Every structure is written in structure tokens, then in C-alpha cells.
Amino acid sequence: MARLVVDLGGTNCRLALAKGGRPLTAVQSYQNAKFTGFSALLSHYLAETDRPVISEMVIAVAGPVTGPATAQKAELTNRGWQLSAQDLSREWGAIPVQLLNDLSALGHSLADLKHSDLAVIHATPHPSAQQSPVVQKLVVGIGTGFNLSPVFADTQGSNCLKSEYGHVALPLDLHQALVAQLGAKAADFTTLECCFSGRGLAALYAAFAPDAAPRSGAQILAASRHNEVTEFIDFYAGLLALLSRNLLKGFLPLGGLYFAGAVARNLLTGPGGSAFVTAYSQRDPKFPDLGAPVFCILEDAAALKGCAGFRFPAA
């Protein structure tokens, strides 16, 4: 018997089997567009893996998870697929089913990630985080959209909080930085996701360099040798550092900031890393001792590992 673990993204779905909380076997990835719904995708996977006996199921979803623990529901934001923990449990033999937001799943993975699964962006640890048995961390996802999950880790495991933080209004200091660079166009960027997402990256570049040819977020990060792109990437990395310093004060993640998602990973491990570290490392006059290390999650199977390590609540 095995736990089925699922990372259901907006475009692709990764599935695997886990036993004993950690090992992943039978890892497969599918394009969501080839299936009419999640149940059809799941049936296809189980048929391809010789129909293993599933004892429980943990699913990370790229979208909000709502409802009490006994009646969870989720919607896959990009496709409109509806998931119900109760329906899935009944369909697959009354097994326990847990739905997690994808950022929460990444939070559960942190304890099991290896050094090779992470890129160290800023290494300075906070002394109190090394001494305390309870450590606060923060997972920040910047890809198609923006979200975060606070993580509280102790000797018993991890607790990961849900949020829809991408819809939070842009902090004043970030707005002021946009006004200084973009003038009246800054009014177009009202929430965190308006700036920190693939679409936000492209929109900010268009406002920053109005005479340049339009580029997607991926094209911007790949064209870092162009002068106007280099200047923009330094500006954008500085904005992300400013946001990170705000998150430090808001969540006190002394155990580390863990970035995930294609935008964050390609920016921080590539052309924007140096500018980010320079801006992030500036001492805050009101909180001179406040700081935390910064990492990028490189492991593509991190959400699956988080689903494998998740502990079901005691009955």
C-alpha cells in the first residue's frame, strides 16, 4: 500500500507513490490539456503504474483550497477543474485525502530538501534561528502568479499556513519606488501579483522601456545582455529585495526565505542575483539586527516531497 502524491499545476501534473513518508517512486508527468478532468488524469496514471493499492492521497493544487479539513475543496486556477476531498475519498475506496495549496506543499518539503536541491542566494543565518527548537521560515512563489506560505518547523514536523498574498495591495515603499522610476504608470501596479509574476514582470518592463519591443517574462530574463534589459533587471531585483525586507519584518522568517517559481529562480540564480543581494543586505535602521538567509528551491519534485512528508491530523 502506498500514498499517492500529486503536484497539480496549471499546465502539468506530476504524480508519484510514497511509502514511509519520504521515498518517491513511479514519478510521472502529464499535460493537463490532454485530459477532461483530474479524475481522468488520475485513472490514466494508475493504469500506467499497474494499479497500485492506494491507502491515502495528498494533492498540492495551484489554486486556493477552501473548506474545513473534513470537506476540503480546491479549484485549479488555470483550468477551472474542481476537486473535492470527499468525492475523491469516496471514488477511491474511502481513503484519507488531503488537499494542499502548492505553496503549503513546498513548505512541508523544506525539512527533506538536500543542499543540492537549493541555491544559496544570501548565506548569513540569524543566530537565534540556530538556537531555537522552533524555527519560522517563509516560502515565496513567483511564477505564473504570486503567493507565500509561512512555515513553523519544530522537532515534531512543520505547520504551513495558507494565504492568497498575491492579492495584497502593494506596500507604500514599493509604490514609491515605482513612481520614482515610472511616474504616472506606477498607478497600473496595485497588488503584489501585478509586479511579482510572469505577467507582472512583462508589464513592468513595458512601462520601464516603452520604446523597446514587447517581451515575455522569460524573454526578458534571457536577454540580460541588452543594455535596457540589464538596467531593468537591476531595478526589478531591487524591487524584490525591498519586498523581501518587508516580508522579514512581517513574518520574521529567521530560518530563511525560500523562493520558488520560474521567475524567482531565473532572476535570483541568474542576472538579478547580485543586485538583489546588494539591496537585500542593506541594514534597516529600525531593525539593525534583523536578517535571514535566502534560498531558491531548485528541486522540481519539491511539492511531491512535501506531499509525501505531510502528516495527517490525528483522528
Coordinates of C-alpha atoms in Angstrom, one line a residue:
M1 CA 0.0 0.0 0.0
A2 CA 1.2 3.5 -0.8
R3 CA 0.4 7.2 -0.5
L4 CA -0.4 8.8 -3.8
V5 CA 1.2 12.3 -4.0
V6 CA 0.2 14.8 -6.7
D7 CA 1.6 18.2 -7.7
L8 CA -1.3 19.6 -9.8
G9 CA 0.0 22.7 -11.6
G10 CA -1.8 24.9 -14.1
T11 CA -0.2 23.3 -17.1
N12 CA 1.2 20.0 -16.0
C13 CA 0.6 17.4 -13.3
R14 CA 3.3 15.3 -11.6
L15 CA 2.3 12.2 -9.7
A16 CA 4.3 9.7 -7.6
L17 CA 3.9 7.0 -5.0
A18 CA 5.4 7.4 -1.5
K19 CA 6.0 4.9 1.3
G20 CA 7.2 5.6 4.8
G21 CA 6.7 9.3 4.3
R22 CA 9.7 10.0 2.0
P23 CA 10.7 7.8 -1.0
L24 CA 9.1 8.7 -4.3
T25 CA 8.6 6.0 -7.0
A26 CA 6.7 5.8 -10.2
V27 CA 7.1 9.5 -10.9
Q28 CA 5.2 10.6 -14.0
S29 CA 4.3 14.0 -15.5
Y30 CA 1.3 14.7 -17.8
Q31 CA -0.1 17.7 -19.7
N32 CA -3.4 18.7 -18.2
A33 CA -4.8 19.7 -21.6
K34 CA -4.8 16.0 -22.6
F35 CA -7.4 15.2 -20.0
T36 CA -11.1 16.2 -19.4
G37 CA -10.5 16.4 -15.7
F38 CA -8.4 15.3 -12.7
S39 CA -10.2 12.0 -12.2
A40 CA -9.5 11.0 -15.8
L41 CA -5.8 12.0 -15.4
L42 CA -5.6 10.0 -12.1
S43 CA -7.1 6.9 -13.7
H44 CA -4.7 7.1 -16.5
Y45 CA -1.7 7.3 -14.1
L46 CA -2.8 4.4 -12.0
A47 CA -3.4 2.3 -15.1
E48 CA 0.2 3.1 -16.3
T49 CA 1.6 2.1 -12.9
D50 CA -0.1 -1.3 -12.7
R51 CA -2.9 -0.1 -10.4
P52 CA -1.1 0.0 -7.1
V53 CA -3.2 -0.2 -3.9
I54 CA -3.6 3.4 -2.7
S55 CA -4.0 3.9 1.1
E56 CA -4.1 7.7 1.2
M57 CA -3.8 10.7 -1.1
V58 CA -2.2 14.1 -0.7
I59 CA -2.6 16.6 -3.6
A60 CA -0.9 20.0 -4.0
V61 CA -3.0 22.3 -6.1
A62 CA -2.0 25.5 -7.9
G63 CA -5.1 27.4 -6.6
P64 CA -7.0 28.2 -3.4
V65 CA -8.0 25.4 -1.0
T66 CA -11.2 26.1 0.9
G67 CA -13.5 24.4 3.5
P68 CA -12.8 22.5 6.8
A69 CA -10.4 19.6 7.0
T70 CA -13.3 17.1 6.5
A71 CA -14.7 18.8 3.4
Q72 CA -11.9 20.4 1.5
K73 CA -12.4 21.8 -2.0
A74 CA -10.0 23.3 -4.5
E75 CA -10.1 24.8 -7.9
L76 CA -7.2 24.6 -10.4
T77 CA -7.0 28.2 -11.2
N78 CA -5.8 27.9 -14.9
R79 CA -8.2 25.2 -16.0
G80 CA -11.3 25.5 -13.8
W81 CA -11.0 21.9 -12.6
Q82 CA -12.9 21.4 -9.3
L83 CA -11.6 19.0 -6.7
S84 CA -13.4 17.7 -3.6
A85 CA -11.6 15.7 -0.9
Q86 CA -14.8 13.9 0.0
D87 CA -15.6 13.0 -3.6
L88 CA -12.0 11.7 -4.2
S89 CA -12.2 9.7 -1.0
R90 CA -15.4 8.0 -2.0
E91 CA -14.2 7.4 -5.5
W92 CA -11.0 5.6 -4.4
G93 CA -12.3 3.4 -1.5
A94 CA -12.9 5.8 1.4
I95 CA -9.2 6.6 1.8
P96 CA -7.9 9.7 3.6
V97 CA -7.5 12.6 1.1
Q98 CA -5.7 15.9 1.8
L99 CA -5.7 19.0 -0.4
L100 CA -2.8 21.4 0.0
N101 CA -2.1 24.8 -1.7
D102 CA 1.0 24.3 -3.7
L103 CA 3.0 26.8 -1.6
S104 CA 2.0 24.9 1.6
A105 CA 3.3 21.7 0.0
L106 CA 6.6 23.4 -0.7
G107 CA 6.7 24.4 3.0
H108 CA 6.3 20.8 4.0
S109 CA 9.2 19.9 1.8
L110 CA 11.8 22.1 3.4
A111 CA 12.8 19.6 6.0
D112 CA 13.6 17.0 3.3
L113 CA 15.4 19.1 0.7
K114 CA 19.1 18.4 0.2
H115 CA 21.8 21.0 -0.2
S116 CA 21.8 20.2 -3.9
D117 CA 18.0 21.0 -4.0
L118 CA 18.7 24.6 -3.1
A119 CA 20.6 27.6 -4.4
V120 CA 22.1 29.8 -1.7
I121 CA 21.4 33.4 -2.6
H122 CA 22.4 35.0 0.7
A123 CA 24.0 32.8 3.3
T124 CA 24.1 34.8 6.5
P125 CA 22.0 32.9 9.1
H126 CA 20.3 34.6 12.0
P127 CA 21.9 33.5 15.3
S128 CA 18.6 32.9 17.1
A129 CA 17.3 30.6 14.4
Q130 CA 20.2 28.2 15.1
Q131 CA 19.4 28.2 18.8
S132 CA 15.7 27.8 18.9
P133 CA 13.8 24.5 18.6
V134 CA 11.0 26.3 16.8
V135 CA 12.0 28.0 13.5
Q136 CA 10.0 30.2 11.3
K137 CA 10.5 30.1 7.6
L138 CA 8.8 31.6 4.6
V139 CA 8.2 30.1 1.1
V140 CA 7.6 32.7 -1.6
G141 CA 6.4 31.6 -5.0
I142 CA 6.9 33.9 -8.1
G143 CA 5.8 32.2 -11.3
T144 CA 2.5 32.4 -13.2
G145 CA 1.3 34.2 -10.1
F146 CA 2.5 35.2 -6.6
N147 CA 1.8 33.6 -3.2
L148 CA 3.6 32.7 0.0
S149 CA 3.3 30.3 2.9
P150 CA 4.6 30.9 6.4
V151 CA 6.2 27.7 7.8
F152 CA 6.6 26.9 11.5
A153 CA 9.1 24.0 12.0
D154 CA 9.9 22.2 15.2
T155 CA 11.0 18.7 16.2
Q156 CA 7.6 17.3 15.5
G157 CA 7.4 18.5 11.9
S158 CA 6.1 21.5 10.0
N159 CA 3.0 23.6 10.0
C160 CA 2.3 25.6 6.9
L161 CA -0.2 28.4 6.7
K162 CA -2.4 29.2 3.7
S163 CA -2.7 32.6 2.1
E164 CA -3.6 34.4 -1.1
Y165 CA -0.9 37.0 -0.6
G166 CA -0.6 37.9 -4.3
H167 CA -3.8 39.9 -4.0
V168 CA -2.4 42.1 -1.1
A169 CA -2.1 45.8 -2.0
L170 CA 1.4 46.9 -3.0
P171 CA 3.3 48.4 0.1
L172 CA 3.9 52.1 0.1
D173 CA 7.6 51.9 -0.2
L174 CA 7.3 49.7 -3.3
H175 CA 4.8 52.0 -4.8
Q176 CA 7.1 55.0 -4.2
A177 CA 9.9 53.1 -5.9
L178 CA 7.7 52.6 -8.9
V179 CA 6.6 56.2 -9.0
A180 CA 10.2 57.4 -8.9
Q181 CA 11.0 55.2 -12.0
L182 CA 7.8 55.0 -13.9
G183 CA 5.9 58.2 -13.0
A184 CA 2.1 58.0 -13.6
K185 CA 2.4 54.5 -15.0
A186 CA 3.0 53.2 -11.4
A187 CA -0.7 53.5 -10.8
D188 CA -1.2 50.4 -13.0
F189 CA 0.5 48.2 -10.4
T190 CA -1.8 47.9 -7.5
T191 CA -1.1 44.4 -6.0
L192 CA 1.9 42.3 -5.4
E193 CA 1.0 39.9 -8.2
C194 CA 0.7 42.9 -10.6
C195 CA 4.5 43.2 -10.1
F196 CA 5.8 39.8 -9.0
S197 CA 4.6 37.3 -11.5
G198 CA 5.4 36.4 -15.1
R199 CA 2.8 38.8 -16.4
G200 CA 3.9 41.4 -13.9
L201 CA 7.5 41.2 -15.0
A202 CA 6.5 41.7 -18.6
A203 CA 4.2 44.6 -17.8
L204 CA 6.8 46.4 -15.6
Y205 CA 9.3 46.0 -18.4
A206 CA 6.9 47.5 -20.9
A207 CA 6.4 50.5 -18.6
F208 CA 10.1 50.8 -17.9
A209 CA 11.2 50.6 -21.5
P210 CA 8.2 51.8 -23.6
D211 CA 10.2 52.1 -26.8
A212 CA 11.6 48.6 -26.6
A213 CA 10.0 45.6 -28.3
P214 CA 7.5 43.8 -26.1
R215 CA 9.0 40.8 -24.3
S216 CA 7.6 38.0 -22.2
G217 CA 9.0 37.4 -18.7
A218 CA 11.1 34.5 -19.9
Q219 CA 12.4 36.6 -22.8
I220 CA 13.4 39.4 -20.5
L221 CA 15.4 37.2 -18.2
A222 CA 17.1 35.5 -21.2
A223 CA 18.0 38.8 -22.8
S224 CA 20.0 40.2 -19.9
R225 CA 23.0 41.3 -22.1
H226 CA 20.9 44.0 -23.7
N227 CA 21.5 47.4 -22.0
E228 CA 17.9 48.3 -21.4
V229 CA 17.2 44.8 -20.1
T230 CA 20.2 44.9 -17.8
E231 CA 19.0 48.2 -16.3
F232 CA 15.5 46.8 -15.9
I233 CA 16.6 43.6 -14.2
D234 CA 18.7 45.5 -11.7
F235 CA 15.6 47.7 -11.0
Y236 CA 13.4 44.6 -10.7
A237 CA 15.8 42.8 -8.4
G238 CA 15.9 45.8 -6.2
L239 CA 12.1 45.8 -6.0
L240 CA 12.2 42.1 -5.0
A241 CA 14.8 42.9 -2.3
L242 CA 12.6 45.7 -1.0
L243 CA 9.6 43.3 -0.8
S244 CA 11.8 40.7 0.9
R245 CA 12.9 43.2 3.6
N246 CA 9.2 43.9 4.2
L247 CA 8.4 40.2 4.5
L248 CA 11.2 39.9 7.0
K249 CA 9.5 42.4 9.3
G250 CA 6.0 41.0 8.6
F251 CA 6.8 37.3 9.2
L252 CA 10.2 37.1 11.0
P253 CA 11.3 34.1 9.0
L254 CA 14.7 33.8 10.7
G255 CA 15.1 30.3 9.4
G256 CA 15.1 31.6 5.8
L257 CA 13.3 32.9 2.8
Y258 CA 12.8 30.2 0.3
F259 CA 11.9 31.4 -3.2
A260 CA 10.2 29.1 -5.8
G261 CA 8.8 29.5 -9.2
A262 CA 10.4 30.2 -12.6
V263 CA 10.5 34.0 -12.3
A264 CA 12.2 33.9 -8.9
R265 CA 14.6 31.1 -9.8
N266 CA 15.7 32.5 -13.1
L267 CA 16.1 36.0 -11.7
L268 CA 18.0 35.2 -8.5
T269 CA 20.2 32.4 -9.8
G270 CA 20.9 34.4 -12.9
P271 CA 21.3 38.1 -13.9
G272 CA 19.5 39.7 -11.0
G273 CA 21.2 37.8 -8.1
S274 CA 23.9 40.4 -7.4
A275 CA 21.6 43.4 -7.5
F276 CA 19.2 41.6 -5.2
V277 CA 21.8 40.7 -2.6
T278 CA 23.2 44.2 -2.6
A279 CA 19.8 45.7 -1.9
Y280 CA 18.7 43.0 0.5
S281 CA 21.8 43.3 2.6
Q282 CA 21.3 46.9 3.5
R283 CA 20.9 47.4 7.2
D284 CA 17.5 48.5 8.4
P285 CA 18.0 51.5 10.8
K286 CA 15.0 50.4 12.9
F287 CA 15.9 46.7 13.0
P288 CA 19.7 46.6 12.5
D289 CA 20.0 43.0 13.7
L290 CA 17.1 41.6 11.6
G291 CA 18.1 39.3 8.7
A292 CA 17.7 35.9 7.3
P293 CA 19.3 33.7 4.7
V294 CA 17.8 33.5 1.2
F295 CA 17.5 30.3 -0.9
C296 CA 15.9 29.3 -4.2
I297 CA 14.3 25.9 -4.4
L298 CA 15.7 24.1 -7.4
E299 CA 14.2 20.6 -6.9
D300 CA 11.3 20.1 -9.4
A301 CA 9.8 17.4 -7.2
A302 CA 9.8 19.6 -4.0
A303 CA 6.0 19.7 -3.9
L304 CA 5.8 16.0 -4.2
K305 CA 8.2 15.6 -1.4
G306 CA 6.1 17.9 0.7
C307 CA 3.0 15.9 0.0
A308 CA 5.0 12.7 0.9
G309 CA 6.1 14.2 4.3
F310 CA 2.7 15.7 5.2
R311 CA 1.2 14.4 8.4
F312 CA -2.5 13.7 8.5
P313 CA -4.1 15.2 11.6
A314 CA -4.7 12.7 14.4
A315 CA -8.2 11.3 14.3

